[in-house]
Structure formats: structure tokens, C-alpha cells
């Protein structure tokens, strides 16, 4: 007899089920608001640096002054460089993942980094050692991703620079050129806005693995696997593909009507939590408008017409742009290749994952939910093979 207590009605996908307490942040979907600790994430993106937000997520406070900010940046900078064992393995790894791309390569590269650096199970470590491993992993992820991308393009990796901020250094390693400050700041604001976002699939994956006591690299590798799915982090380039498919303003209405009537999903629209406008999308739309140009004009018009056509064909059903829609536009305008859109998302979210791993590691209880069995009634006699 099964004595496991299982709720009579379990929401599909565990939607809305509270599984733990957190001090890291929350998403208030009906209000169109989310926060990191006690601060609005969008306000942080407007007024603070990526390193400031990293400090907030890991250490609980924003840097109090320029000296504390500089000290944290100086702590991170040397961690951007890869161990020789990892650097030497990257060319072969880039060749092996040529068809699947840098994010797939990152899963293996991050595992190798953890092994080469000597990451130990979080269960066996104290808070300071756990945080040191997490800091090293977060600092190395942009270096790994840009090296894998460049090697895949037949280019040599670009060594990180300790004098550049996180976002500017990422763009520098990606392109080999010091980025325009306006574009670097646009990317930095996007990265800040995507550091964390409640108990999404990848964050929950990271916490489940952390609850087993595994090392930081194992937790982050699992989270990357979850992020790679098109229904999670894999959508920014697909949202931009929608704009490419439409092409010009006169094609918007027939294209959208055909998709809506067919019941197809329009990439870049809709969110499982927000019931109003996604605040990240609103911020990125403003950034895109600051650049201007035909792509931005088309994106704004597509957004307007999708909402109007849905109101006509599906009255009562609200559907707004999500973070991926304008993220793709902003990254395109900043010169990022499309195959690096989701990896760029990952360079921000790794900080949020790591903060969640550190929080989960402080709780020794393993996460082990139950499932409701719906197969044939047991026990059936085992048939004898004749």
C-alpha cells in the first residue's frame, strides 16, 4: 500500500506551488513587478552596475561606496582567467559541439572547470568555500562562452581584461574590440534585468541539485541544461526570427492573423507568471527606442498589432511581449550574433543560479517531491516467458 501523502490536485508543472522560502527575490506577476532582495530589479538596471547587483545577490547588500565596489571588482577580475587544463581542452570541445553551439559546450566546459579547480560538494563545505566556488564559476562563464564561440568561428579566443566591467569585458572577449560605451551599457542593463526571476525551471533545477549536496559546477551545469530549452531561455533569437519572417509593416496583419487562427505560439509573447506587461520588456523597449531604426520601428508596430489583433480574435485574452522579444532586438543592435543570444542570457543568470545554490546549500533537506501513479493497478502477476 502506498502511504505517501499526495495532494488530490497537483497543478501541472507545479504552477504556484511554494517549495521553499527565499530572501533573494520574487516575481509579482499580477502587478508586473519583480525584485532582487528589497530592490526593484528594473531600478537596479537603471542605476547600478552588474557587479553591484552580483554583490547584492551573493552578500546581501549593495556596495556602500566606490571603494567597496572597486574591491569586489578586483576580487572578480583574476577569476576570469581559465586554468591551463581548461583552456587547452577548449579547441577540441568547440569542434565537438560545432553543430550544437557554445551553450552545449559550456555544460562540459563548466564541469571541467569544477574538476580542474577542485570544486567539492557543497555538503562538505562551509559558507565561505561555497561562495568562493560560486564566484569562480560565475567569473569564468563569460570567458568560456566567448572562447567556445570564437573557436567555433575559426578565431583565437580573446583573453579577459581585468580593467573592464563585466558586460564590457564580455563584449570585448566576444568581438576582440573594446565596445562602444552606449552598447556596453545597454547589454549591462539587459544582464542586470535577467540575473534572477523567481523559481523558473533552471533556478529550480539548480536548487534541486544543490539540495543533494553536489558541487557548484554540477548545480550550474544542470541549470544550463534547463535553460537551453526553447520554452525557457532559448527564445530571444526565435523572437527575432518572427520579425524577420514578417519583414515589413504591411505584412504584419496577415502574418499574425494566420498564426492566431491556427493556434500557433507567437515567440516573444506571453509569460507563465505575468498577467500584465513584463517589466523587463518595457525597459528593453525603451533601450531599443534609444537606438532607433527600422528594426525597432517594426518591433514596436508588431507589438501594437499583436495586442490589437488578439483583442479582436481572442477577446479577454491578454498577451504582452516578454523579455525575449525586445532582448533579441537590443542584442541585434549591439552587434551580438544570434547564436550567442541565449548564452548571453546565461552569463547573467549564472549569478542568480549561484545565489540560489548558496541559499539552498544552507538547508540540508533534500528536495524530493512525490508523483501520483496513474498506470495499471499493481500488483499484476509477472508473466512466465514461454
GROMACS .gro file of C-alpha atoms in nm:
model
  386
    1UNK     CA    1   0.000   0.000   0.000
    2UNK     CA    2   0.133   0.344  -0.092
    3UNK     CA    3   0.145   0.555   0.224
    4UNK     CA    4   0.296   0.864   0.059
    5UNK     CA    5   0.069   1.163   0.106
    6UNK     CA    6  -0.002   1.313  -0.234
    7UNK     CA    7  -0.231   1.615  -0.279
    8UNK     CA    8  -0.554   1.528  -0.456
    9UNK     CA    9  -0.499   1.803  -0.712
   10UNK     CA   10  -0.143   1.888  -0.818
   11UNK     CA   11  -0.113   2.179  -1.064
   12UNK     CA   12   0.055   2.085  -1.390
   13UNK     CA   13   0.415   2.197  -1.383
   14UNK     CA   14   0.382   2.268  -1.009
   15UNK     CA   15   0.246   2.611  -1.107
   16UNK     CA   16   0.209   2.827  -0.798
   17UNK     CA   17   0.327   2.555  -0.557
   18UNK     CA   18   0.551   2.705  -0.287
   19UNK     CA   19   0.851   2.478  -0.229
   20UNK     CA   20   1.076   2.686  -0.004
   21UNK     CA   21   1.146   3.027   0.147
   22UNK     CA   22   1.393   3.265  -0.017
   23UNK     CA   23   1.546   3.602   0.063
   24UNK     CA   24   1.678   3.651  -0.292
   25UNK     CA   25   1.375   3.798  -0.466
   26UNK     CA   26   1.029   3.739  -0.605
   27UNK     CA   27   0.805   3.796  -0.907
   28UNK     CA   28   0.465   3.959  -0.856
   29UNK     CA   29   0.304   3.868  -1.184
   30UNK     CA   30  -0.029   4.046  -1.140
   31UNK     CA   31   0.150   4.372  -1.064
   32UNK     CA   32   0.413   4.344  -1.337
   33UNK     CA   33   0.690   4.377  -1.078
   34UNK     CA   34   0.991   4.174  -0.967
   35UNK     CA   35   1.276   4.240  -0.730
   36UNK     CA   36   1.619   4.129  -0.612
   37UNK     CA   37   1.613   4.123  -0.233
   38UNK     CA   38   1.443   4.451  -0.136
   39UNK     CA   39   1.515   4.643  -0.457
   40UNK     CA   40   1.325   4.672  -0.786
   41UNK     CA   41   1.526   4.479  -1.045
   42UNK     CA   42   1.441   4.735  -1.313
   43UNK     CA   43   1.557   5.024  -1.093
   44UNK     CA   44   1.880   4.838  -1.027
   45UNK     CA   45   1.929   4.801  -1.403
   46UNK     CA   46   1.873   5.174  -1.445
   47UNK     CA   47   2.102   5.296  -1.168
   48UNK     CA   48   2.359   5.030  -1.076
   49UNK     CA   49   2.634   4.818  -1.233
   50UNK     CA   50   2.627   4.446  -1.290
   51UNK     CA   51   2.897   4.400  -1.027
   52UNK     CA   52   2.683   4.588  -0.773
   53UNK     CA   53   2.392   4.350  -0.832
   54UNK     CA   54   2.623   4.048  -0.814
   55UNK     CA   55   2.744   4.177  -0.476
   56UNK     CA   56   2.381   4.219  -0.366
   57UNK     CA   57   2.285   3.864  -0.463
   58UNK     CA   58   2.590   3.699  -0.306
   59UNK     CA   59   2.648   3.916   0.001
   60UNK     CA   60   2.308   4.059   0.075
   61UNK     CA   61   2.387   4.429   0.030
   62UNK     CA   62   2.477   4.672  -0.245
   63UNK     CA   63   2.830   4.814  -0.226
   64UNK     CA   64   2.814   5.103   0.017
   65UNK     CA   65   3.063   5.321  -0.171
   66UNK     CA   66   3.305   5.333  -0.461
   67UNK     CA   67   3.578   5.164  -0.257
   68UNK     CA   68   3.363   4.861  -0.180
   69UNK     CA   69   3.256   4.841  -0.546
   70UNK     CA   70   3.621   4.854  -0.659
   71UNK     CA   71   3.724   4.590  -0.408
   72UNK     CA   72   3.460   4.347  -0.536
   73UNK     CA   73   3.560   4.413  -0.898
   74UNK     CA   74   3.924   4.349  -0.807
   75UNK     CA   75   3.824   4.020  -0.643
   76UNK     CA   76   3.642   3.905  -0.956
   77UNK     CA   77   3.891   4.013  -1.223
   78UNK     CA   78   4.160   3.743  -1.177
   79UNK     CA   79   3.893   3.471  -1.168
   80UNK     CA   80   3.806   3.543  -1.532
   81UNK     CA   81   4.121   3.365  -1.648
   82UNK     CA   82   4.090   2.993  -1.707
   83UNK     CA   83   4.315   2.719  -1.570
   84UNK     CA   84   4.556   2.583  -1.834
   85UNK     CA   85   4.385   2.242  -1.828
   86UNK     CA   86   4.054   2.400  -1.923
   87UNK     CA   87   4.195   2.642  -2.181
   88UNK     CA   88   4.384   2.363  -2.357
   89UNK     CA   89   4.069   2.150  -2.386
   90UNK     CA   90   3.851   2.419  -2.542
   91UNK     CA   91   3.954   2.377  -2.910
   92UNK     CA   92   3.854   2.010  -2.910
   93UNK     CA   93   3.535   2.092  -2.720
   94UNK     CA   94   3.444   2.364  -2.971
   95UNK     CA   95   3.490   2.117  -3.258
   96UNK     CA   96   3.280   1.854  -3.082
   97UNK     CA   97   2.994   2.098  -3.023
   98UNK     CA   98   3.012   2.275  -3.360
   99UNK     CA   99   2.659   2.168  -3.451
  100UNK     CA  100   2.503   2.240  -3.112
  101UNK     CA  101   2.676   2.567  -3.021
  102UNK     CA  102   2.851   2.736  -2.727
  103UNK     CA  103   2.578   2.672  -2.467
  104UNK     CA  104   2.608   2.297  -2.518
  105UNK     CA  105   2.985   2.329  -2.496
  106UNK     CA  106   2.952   2.528  -2.174
  107UNK     CA  107   2.792   2.232  -1.996
  108UNK     CA  108   3.107   2.026  -2.048
  109UNK     CA  109   3.347   2.317  -2.003
  110UNK     CA  110   3.194   2.416  -1.670
  111UNK     CA  111   3.213   2.058  -1.545
  112UNK     CA  112   3.578   2.052  -1.646
  113UNK     CA  113   3.640   2.384  -1.471
  114UNK     CA  114   3.490   2.249  -1.150
  115UNK     CA  115   3.701   1.934  -1.167
  116UNK     CA  116   4.023   2.118  -1.257
  117UNK     CA  117   3.971   2.380  -0.987
  118UNK     CA  118   3.884   2.123  -0.725
  119UNK     CA  119   3.524   2.213  -0.651
  120UNK     CA  120   3.395   1.993  -0.371
  121UNK     CA  121   3.037   1.901  -0.278
  122UNK     CA  122   2.863   2.194  -0.111
  123UNK     CA  123   2.755   1.949   0.159
  124UNK     CA  124   3.119   1.919   0.269
  125UNK     CA  125   3.199   2.290   0.260
  126UNK     CA  126   3.136   2.589   0.480
  127UNK     CA  127   2.964   2.905   0.352
  128UNK     CA  128   3.289   3.085   0.259
  129UNK     CA  129   3.424   2.798   0.048
  130UNK     CA  130   3.088   2.750  -0.125
  131UNK     CA  131   3.079   3.121  -0.209
  132UNK     CA  132   3.436   3.110  -0.341
  133UNK     CA  133   3.349   2.827  -0.578
  134UNK     CA  134   3.036   3.008  -0.695
  135UNK     CA  135   3.228   3.331  -0.751
  136UNK     CA  136   3.491   3.149  -0.958
  137UNK     CA  137   3.228   2.977  -1.171
  138UNK     CA  138   3.036   3.298  -1.241
  139UNK     CA  139   3.352   3.487  -1.336
  140UNK     CA  140   3.464   3.212  -1.574
  141UNK     CA  141   3.137   3.159  -1.763
  142UNK     CA  142   3.175   3.461  -1.999
  143UNK     CA  143   3.534   3.356  -2.075
  144UNK     CA  144   3.426   3.000  -2.153
  145UNK     CA  145   3.135   3.105  -2.373
  146UNK     CA  146   3.322   3.363  -2.577
  147UNK     CA  147   3.620   3.129  -2.625
  148UNK     CA  148   3.393   2.848  -2.746
  149UNK     CA  149   3.214   3.083  -2.984
  150UNK     CA  150   3.533   3.227  -3.133
  151UNK     CA  151   3.696   2.887  -3.170
  152UNK     CA  152   3.382   2.769  -3.348
  153UNK     CA  153   3.426   3.060  -3.591
  154UNK     CA  154   3.790   2.973  -3.657
  155UNK     CA  155   3.914   3.261  -3.440
  156UNK     CA  156   4.150   3.264  -3.145
  157UNK     CA  157   3.997   3.329  -2.801
  158UNK     CA  158   4.047   3.676  -2.656
  159UNK     CA  159   4.192   3.687  -2.305
  160UNK     CA  160   3.982   3.872  -2.046
  161UNK     CA  161   4.077   4.217  -1.929
  162UNK     CA  162   4.069   4.298  -1.562
  163UNK     CA  163   4.022   4.670  -1.622
  164UNK     CA  164   3.687   4.634  -1.799
  165UNK     CA  165   3.349   4.593  -1.625
  166UNK     CA  166   3.165   4.261  -1.660
  167UNK     CA  167   2.948   4.346  -1.961
  168UNK     CA  168   3.216   4.542  -2.147
  169UNK     CA  169   3.468   4.262  -2.090
  170UNK     CA  170   3.218   4.008  -2.223
  171UNK     CA  171   3.168   4.208  -2.544
  172UNK     CA  172   3.544   4.260  -2.573
  173UNK     CA  173   3.613   3.886  -2.547
  174UNK     CA  174   3.336   3.817  -2.798
  175UNK     CA  175   3.443   4.065  -3.066
  176UNK     CA  176   3.809   4.136  -2.992
  177UNK     CA  177   3.737   4.507  -2.979
  178UNK     CA  178   3.665   4.735  -2.686
  179UNK     CA  179   3.291   4.805  -2.710
  180UNK     CA  180   3.115   5.133  -2.760
  181UNK     CA  181   3.013   5.253  -2.410
  182UNK     CA  182   2.648   5.304  -2.511
  183UNK     CA  183   2.617   4.947  -2.638
  184UNK     CA  184   2.809   4.808  -2.341
  185UNK     CA  185   2.569   4.984  -2.103
  186UNK     CA  186   2.267   4.856  -2.297
  187UNK     CA  187   2.393   4.500  -2.265
  188UNK     CA  188   2.476   4.556  -1.898
  189UNK     CA  189   2.120   4.672  -1.826
  190UNK     CA  190   1.986   4.364  -2.002
  191UNK     CA  191   2.218   4.140  -1.798
  192UNK     CA  192   2.112   4.303  -1.471
  193UNK     CA  193   1.746   4.259  -1.561
  194UNK     CA  194   1.794   3.885  -1.620
  195UNK     CA  195   2.007   3.788  -1.317
  196UNK     CA  196   1.715   3.623  -1.140
  197UNK     CA  197   1.343   3.574  -1.192
  198UNK     CA  198   1.175   3.366  -0.927
  199UNK     CA  199   1.162   2.987  -0.927
  200UNK     CA  200   1.185   2.937  -1.301
  201UNK     CA  201   1.279   2.596  -1.441
  202UNK     CA  202   1.656   2.646  -1.443
  203UNK     CA  203   1.671   2.804  -1.098
  204UNK     CA  204   1.461   2.524  -0.954
  205UNK     CA  205   1.689   2.270  -1.124
  206UNK     CA  206   1.995   2.430  -0.967
  207UNK     CA  207   1.835   2.420  -0.624
  208UNK     CA  208   1.726   2.058  -0.657
  209UNK     CA  209   2.084   1.958  -0.740
  210UNK     CA  210   2.221   2.176  -0.459
  211UNK     CA  211   1.984   2.002  -0.218
  212UNK     CA  212   2.166   1.675  -0.288
  213UNK     CA  213   2.491   1.835  -0.168
  214UNK     CA  214   2.657   1.824  -0.512
  215UNK     CA  215   2.931   2.071  -0.609
  216UNK     CA  216   2.861   2.415  -0.757
  217UNK     CA  217   2.962   2.312  -1.110
  218UNK     CA  218   2.713   2.024  -1.105
  219UNK     CA  219   2.434   2.257  -0.994
  220UNK     CA  220   2.510   2.512  -1.265
  221UNK     CA  221   2.552   2.251  -1.537
  222UNK     CA  222   2.203   2.120  -1.464
  223UNK     CA  223   2.063   2.472  -1.472
  224UNK     CA  224   2.223   2.535  -1.812
  225UNK     CA  225   2.057   2.221  -1.944
  226UNK     CA  226   1.719   2.353  -1.832
  227UNK     CA  227   1.789   2.697  -1.977
  228UNK     CA  228   1.870   2.554  -2.319
  229UNK     CA  229   1.508   2.452  -2.378
  230UNK     CA  230   1.316   2.672  -2.626
  231UNK     CA  231   1.034   2.720  -2.374
  232UNK     CA  232   1.278   2.873  -2.125
  233UNK     CA  233   1.592   3.065  -2.225
  234UNK     CA  234   1.609   2.955  -2.586
  235UNK     CA  235   1.367   3.212  -2.728
  236UNK     CA  236   1.542   3.551  -2.792
  237UNK     CA  237   1.670   3.457  -3.137
  238UNK     CA  238   1.339   3.289  -3.220
  239UNK     CA  239   1.153   3.608  -3.132
  240UNK     CA  240   1.379   3.796  -3.372
  241UNK     CA  241   1.309   3.530  -3.634
  242UNK     CA  242   0.943   3.635  -3.607
  243UNK     CA  243   1.036   3.990  -3.710
  244UNK     CA  244   1.243   3.852  -3.996
  245UNK     CA  245   0.951   3.640  -4.116
  246UNK     CA  246   0.717   3.939  -4.112
  247UNK     CA  247   0.973   4.160  -4.281
  248UNK     CA  248   0.771   4.476  -4.343
  249UNK     CA  249   0.485   4.658  -4.172
  250UNK     CA  250   0.233   4.573  -4.445
  251UNK     CA  251   0.281   4.201  -4.376
  252UNK     CA  252   0.213   4.223  -4.001
  253UNK     CA  253  -0.163   4.173  -4.002
  254UNK     CA  254  -0.191   3.875  -4.238
  255UNK     CA  255   0.105   3.703  -4.074
  256UNK     CA  256  -0.028   3.748  -3.719
  257UNK     CA  257  -0.389   3.662  -3.807
  258UNK     CA  258  -0.281   3.339  -3.970
  259UNK     CA  259  -0.084   3.233  -3.660
  260UNK     CA  260  -0.357   3.331  -3.415
  261UNK     CA  261  -0.629   3.146  -3.609
  262UNK     CA  262  -0.406   2.838  -3.635
  263UNK     CA  263  -0.345   2.846  -3.259
  264UNK     CA  264   0.031   2.881  -3.313
  265UNK     CA  265   0.252   3.033  -3.047
  266UNK     CA  266   0.398   3.373  -3.133
  267UNK     CA  267   0.753   3.370  -2.999
  268UNK     CA  268   0.835   3.665  -2.775
  269UNK     CA  269   0.477   3.700  -2.646
  270UNK     CA  270   0.320   3.563  -2.330
  271UNK     CA  271   0.462   3.465  -1.994
  272UNK     CA  272   0.355   3.198  -1.742
  273UNK     CA  273   0.367   3.443  -1.449
  274UNK     CA  274   0.293   3.794  -1.574
  275UNK     CA  275  -0.070   3.888  -1.630
  276UNK     CA  276   0.028   4.238  -1.733
  277UNK     CA  277   0.321   4.386  -1.921
  278UNK     CA  278   0.657   4.224  -1.848
  279UNK     CA  279   0.862   4.499  -1.680
  280UNK     CA  280   1.179   4.366  -1.845
  281UNK     CA  281   1.020   4.406  -2.187
  282UNK     CA  282   0.915   4.762  -2.107
  283UNK     CA  283   1.272   4.852  -2.006
  284UNK     CA  284   1.426   4.687  -2.312
  285UNK     CA  285   1.176   4.858  -2.542
  286UNK     CA  286   1.294   5.193  -2.407
  287UNK     CA  287   1.657   5.091  -2.467
  288UNK     CA  288   1.574   4.982  -2.823
  289UNK     CA  289   1.394   5.309  -2.893
  290UNK     CA  290   1.708   5.490  -2.781
  291UNK     CA  291   1.890   5.326  -3.071
  292UNK     CA  292   1.605   5.372  -3.319
  293UNK     CA  293   1.598   5.245  -3.676
  294UNK     CA  294   1.384   5.021  -3.899
  295UNK     CA  295   1.414   4.710  -3.682
  296UNK     CA  296   1.291   4.898  -3.374
  297UNK     CA  297   1.007   5.060  -3.568
  298UNK     CA  298   0.895   4.718  -3.695
  299UNK     CA  299   0.918   4.561  -3.348
  300UNK     CA  300   0.708   4.835  -3.188
  301UNK     CA  301   0.445   4.807  -3.460
  302UNK     CA  302   0.434   4.426  -3.435
  303UNK     CA  303   0.384   4.453  -3.060
  304UNK     CA  304   0.097   4.700  -3.107
  305UNK     CA  305  -0.079   4.495  -3.376
  306UNK     CA  306  -0.043   4.162  -3.196
  307UNK     CA  307  -0.219   4.307  -2.893
  308UNK     CA  308  -0.493   4.463  -3.108
  309UNK     CA  309  -0.550   4.151  -3.321
  310UNK     CA  310  -0.568   3.932  -3.012
  311UNK     CA  311  -0.823   4.167  -2.857
  312UNK     CA  312  -1.029   4.125  -3.172
  313UNK     CA  313  -0.992   3.750  -3.231
  314UNK     CA  314  -0.946   3.632  -2.870
  315UNK     CA  315  -1.135   3.881  -2.656
  316UNK     CA  316  -1.049   3.860  -2.289
  317UNK     CA  317  -0.713   3.701  -2.351
  318UNK     CA  318  -0.427   3.940  -2.275
  319UNK     CA  319  -0.092   3.867  -2.434
  320UNK     CA  320   0.204   4.101  -2.398
  321UNK     CA  321   0.567   4.088  -2.508
  322UNK     CA  322   0.800   3.904  -2.274
  323UNK     CA  323   1.169   3.968  -2.211
  324UNK     CA  324   1.281   3.772  -2.518
  325UNK     CA  325   1.105   3.996  -2.773
  326UNK     CA  326   1.298   4.318  -2.715
  327UNK     CA  327   1.604   4.135  -2.581
  328UNK     CA  328   1.660   3.999  -2.929
  329UNK     CA  329   1.621   4.346  -3.079
  330UNK     CA  330   1.864   4.507  -2.830
  331UNK     CA  331   2.127   4.234  -2.872
  332UNK     CA  332   2.099   4.256  -3.251
  333UNK     CA  333   2.150   4.633  -3.235
  334UNK     CA  334   2.451   4.583  -3.008
  335UNK     CA  335   2.617   4.352  -3.258
  336UNK     CA  336   2.580   4.018  -3.084
  337UNK     CA  337   2.548   3.715  -3.314
  338UNK     CA  338   2.215   3.538  -3.276
  339UNK     CA  339   2.369   3.209  -3.170
  340UNK     CA  340   2.502   3.399  -2.867
  341UNK     CA  341   2.168   3.543  -2.753
  342UNK     CA  342   2.082   3.261  -2.512
  343UNK     CA  343   2.445   3.221  -2.398
  344UNK     CA  344   2.445   3.594  -2.318
  345UNK     CA  345   2.134   3.540  -2.107
  346UNK     CA  346   2.330   3.265  -1.932
  347UNK     CA  347   2.617   3.499  -1.839
  348UNK     CA  348   2.370   3.692  -1.626
  349UNK     CA  349   2.152   3.413  -1.493
  350UNK     CA  350   2.454   3.216  -1.367
  351UNK     CA  351   2.481   3.476  -1.088
  352UNK     CA  352   2.119   3.421  -0.987
  353UNK     CA  353   2.156   3.043  -1.004
  354UNK     CA  354   2.465   3.059  -0.788
  355UNK     CA  355   2.295   3.276  -0.528
  356UNK     CA  356   2.014   3.022  -0.515
  357UNK     CA  357   2.263   2.736  -0.486
  358UNK     CA  358   2.429   2.908  -0.190
  359UNK     CA  359   2.093   2.969  -0.023
  360UNK     CA  360   1.981   2.610  -0.082
  361UNK     CA  361   2.312   2.468   0.042
  362UNK     CA  362   2.243   2.623   0.381
  363UNK     CA  363   1.945   2.385   0.412
  364UNK     CA  364   2.042   2.019   0.444
  365UNK     CA  365   1.699   1.887   0.341
  366UNK     CA  366   1.697   1.715   0.002
  367UNK     CA  367   1.419   1.817  -0.238
  368UNK     CA  368   1.219   1.506  -0.319
  369UNK     CA  369   0.859   1.561  -0.428
  370UNK     CA  370   0.609   1.283  -0.487
  371UNK     CA  371   0.432   1.175  -0.805
  372UNK     CA  372   0.084   1.031  -0.845
  373UNK     CA  373   0.095   0.688  -1.008
  374UNK     CA  374  -0.163   0.654  -1.290
  375UNK     CA  375  -0.058   0.327  -1.458
  376UNK     CA  376  -0.215  -0.021  -1.441
  377UNK     CA  377  -0.320  -0.129  -1.091
  378UNK     CA  378  -0.042  -0.330  -0.924
  379UNK     CA  379   0.047  -0.594  -0.840
  380UNK     CA  380  -0.014  -0.793  -1.161
  381UNK     CA  381   0.126  -1.145  -1.180
  382UNK     CA  382   0.458  -1.146  -1.361
  383UNK     CA  383   0.405  -1.350  -1.682
  384UNK     CA  384   0.625  -1.652  -1.731
  385UNK     CA  385   0.824  -1.642  -2.052
  386UNK     CA  386   0.746  -1.943  -2.271
   0.00000   0.00000   0.00000
